[in-house]
Amino acid sequence: MPIFWRPQMSIGHEEIDADHRYLILLINTVELVLRFPENRPHIEMALEELRRYAAGHFEREERIQIAWGYIHLDQHKQEHRQLLRELDGLVERIQALLDDPAVGADGLRDKSQELIHFLRHWLVEHVMKSDMLLVPLFKKSRVF
Ligand SMILES: [Fe+2]
């Protein structure tokens, strides 16, 4: 089941919300390509794009936090680093599954539910718990 961006996920900053919507789309793409493990290049492209975009998004979000004078920037940055490590771990796990002839296409399809559950949780938890703390910041006027 794909996930959909909901208005409750809005942080109140157009660029960040647009990035989150695109990250959801990429997670849905990973879910889709994992259904066809025989198409390994598609899986690798989708994971690469998710990794690349997530890293860029975290940097953009941190720059916005600096511009708005967010006081918990360091903690938030640590979380982003941890999220990227977790994502790398997941990518390695998928690659190991693809490399293991004992797993096969059916085995990967069986595991894909768990992998996607992890990815959805990975993003939605961070957005709803940590990024949500930014909402009051964007309600204030910008201080230069
Ligand atoms: Fe964040």
Coordinates of N, CA and C in Angstrom, one line a residue, residues 6 8-10 16-17 19 30 34 36 50 61 68 78-79 86 90-91 94 105 107 109 113 120-121 130 138-139 143:
R6 N -0.3 13.9 3.8 CA -1.6 14.4 4.3 C -1.4 15.8 4.9
Q8 N -2.0 17.0 7.6 CA -1.4 17.0 9.0 C 0.1 16.9 9.0
M9 N 0.7 16.5 7.8 CA 2.1 16.4 7.8 C 2.8 17.7 7.4
S10 N 2.0 18.7 7.2 CA 2.5 20.0 6.8 C 3.3 20.7 7.9
I16 N 10.0 22.7 2.3 CA 10.2 21.5 3.1 C 9.0 20.5 2.8
D17 N 7.8 21.1 2.8 CA 6.6 20.2 2.5 C 6.7 19.6 1.1
D19 N 9.5 18.8 -0.4 CA 10.5 17.8 -0.3 C 9.9 16.5 0.3
V30 N 10.1 2.8 -4.4 CA 10.9 1.7 -3.9 C 10.0 0.5 -3.6
L34 N 10.4 -3.1 -5.7 CA 10.7 -4.4 -4.9 C 9.7 -5.5 -5.3
F36 N 9.3 -6.4 -8.2 CA 9.8 -7.0 -9.4 C 11.4 -7.1 -9.2
L50 N 16.5 7.7 -3.8 CA 16.0 8.0 -2.4 C 17.2 8.5 -1.6
E61 N 16.9 21.4 4.5 CA 16.2 21.7 5.7 C 17.1 22.4 6.8
W68 N 16.3 30.6 9.8 CA 15.2 30.9 10.7 C 15.6 31.0 12.1
Q78 N 22.0 15.9 14.0 CA 22.4 14.5 14.5 C 21.4 13.5 14.0
E79 N 20.1 13.9 14.1 CA 19.0 13.0 13.7 C 19.1 12.7 12.2
E86 N 20.9 4.9 8.9 CA 19.8 3.8 8.8 C 19.4 3.5 7.4
L90 N 19.8 0.0 5.4 CA 18.7 -0.7 4.6 C 19.1 -1.0 3.2
V91 N 19.8 -0.1 2.6 CA 20.2 -0.3 1.2 C 21.2 -1.5 1.2
I94 N 19.2 -4.7 1.5 CA 18.5 -5.0 0.2 C 19.5 -5.6 -0.8
A105 N 13.7 -14.2 -6.0 CA 12.7 -13.2 -6.2 C 11.5 -13.3 -5.2
G107 N 11.6 -14.7 -2.2 CA 12.1 -14.3 -0.9 C 12.1 -12.8 -0.7
R109 N 10.4 -10.6 -2.3 CA 9.0 -10.1 -2.3 C 8.4 -10.3 -0.9
Q113 N 7.7 -6.3 2.4 CA 6.7 -5.7 3.3 C 7.4 -5.1 4.5
R120 N 8.8 3.6 5.6 CA 7.6 4.5 5.9 C 7.8 5.1 7.3
H121 N 8.1 4.2 8.3 CA 8.3 4.6 9.6 C 9.5 5.6 9.7
S130 N 10.0 15.3 14.8 CA 11.0 16.3 14.9 C 10.8 17.5 14.0
F138 N 8.0 28.7 11.9 CA 7.6 29.3 10.6 C 6.3 30.2 10.7
K139 N 5.7 30.2 11.9 CA 4.6 31.0 12.2 C 5.0 32.4 12.5
V143 N 13.5 36.7 11.0 CA 14.3 37.7 11.6 C 15.6 37.7 10.8

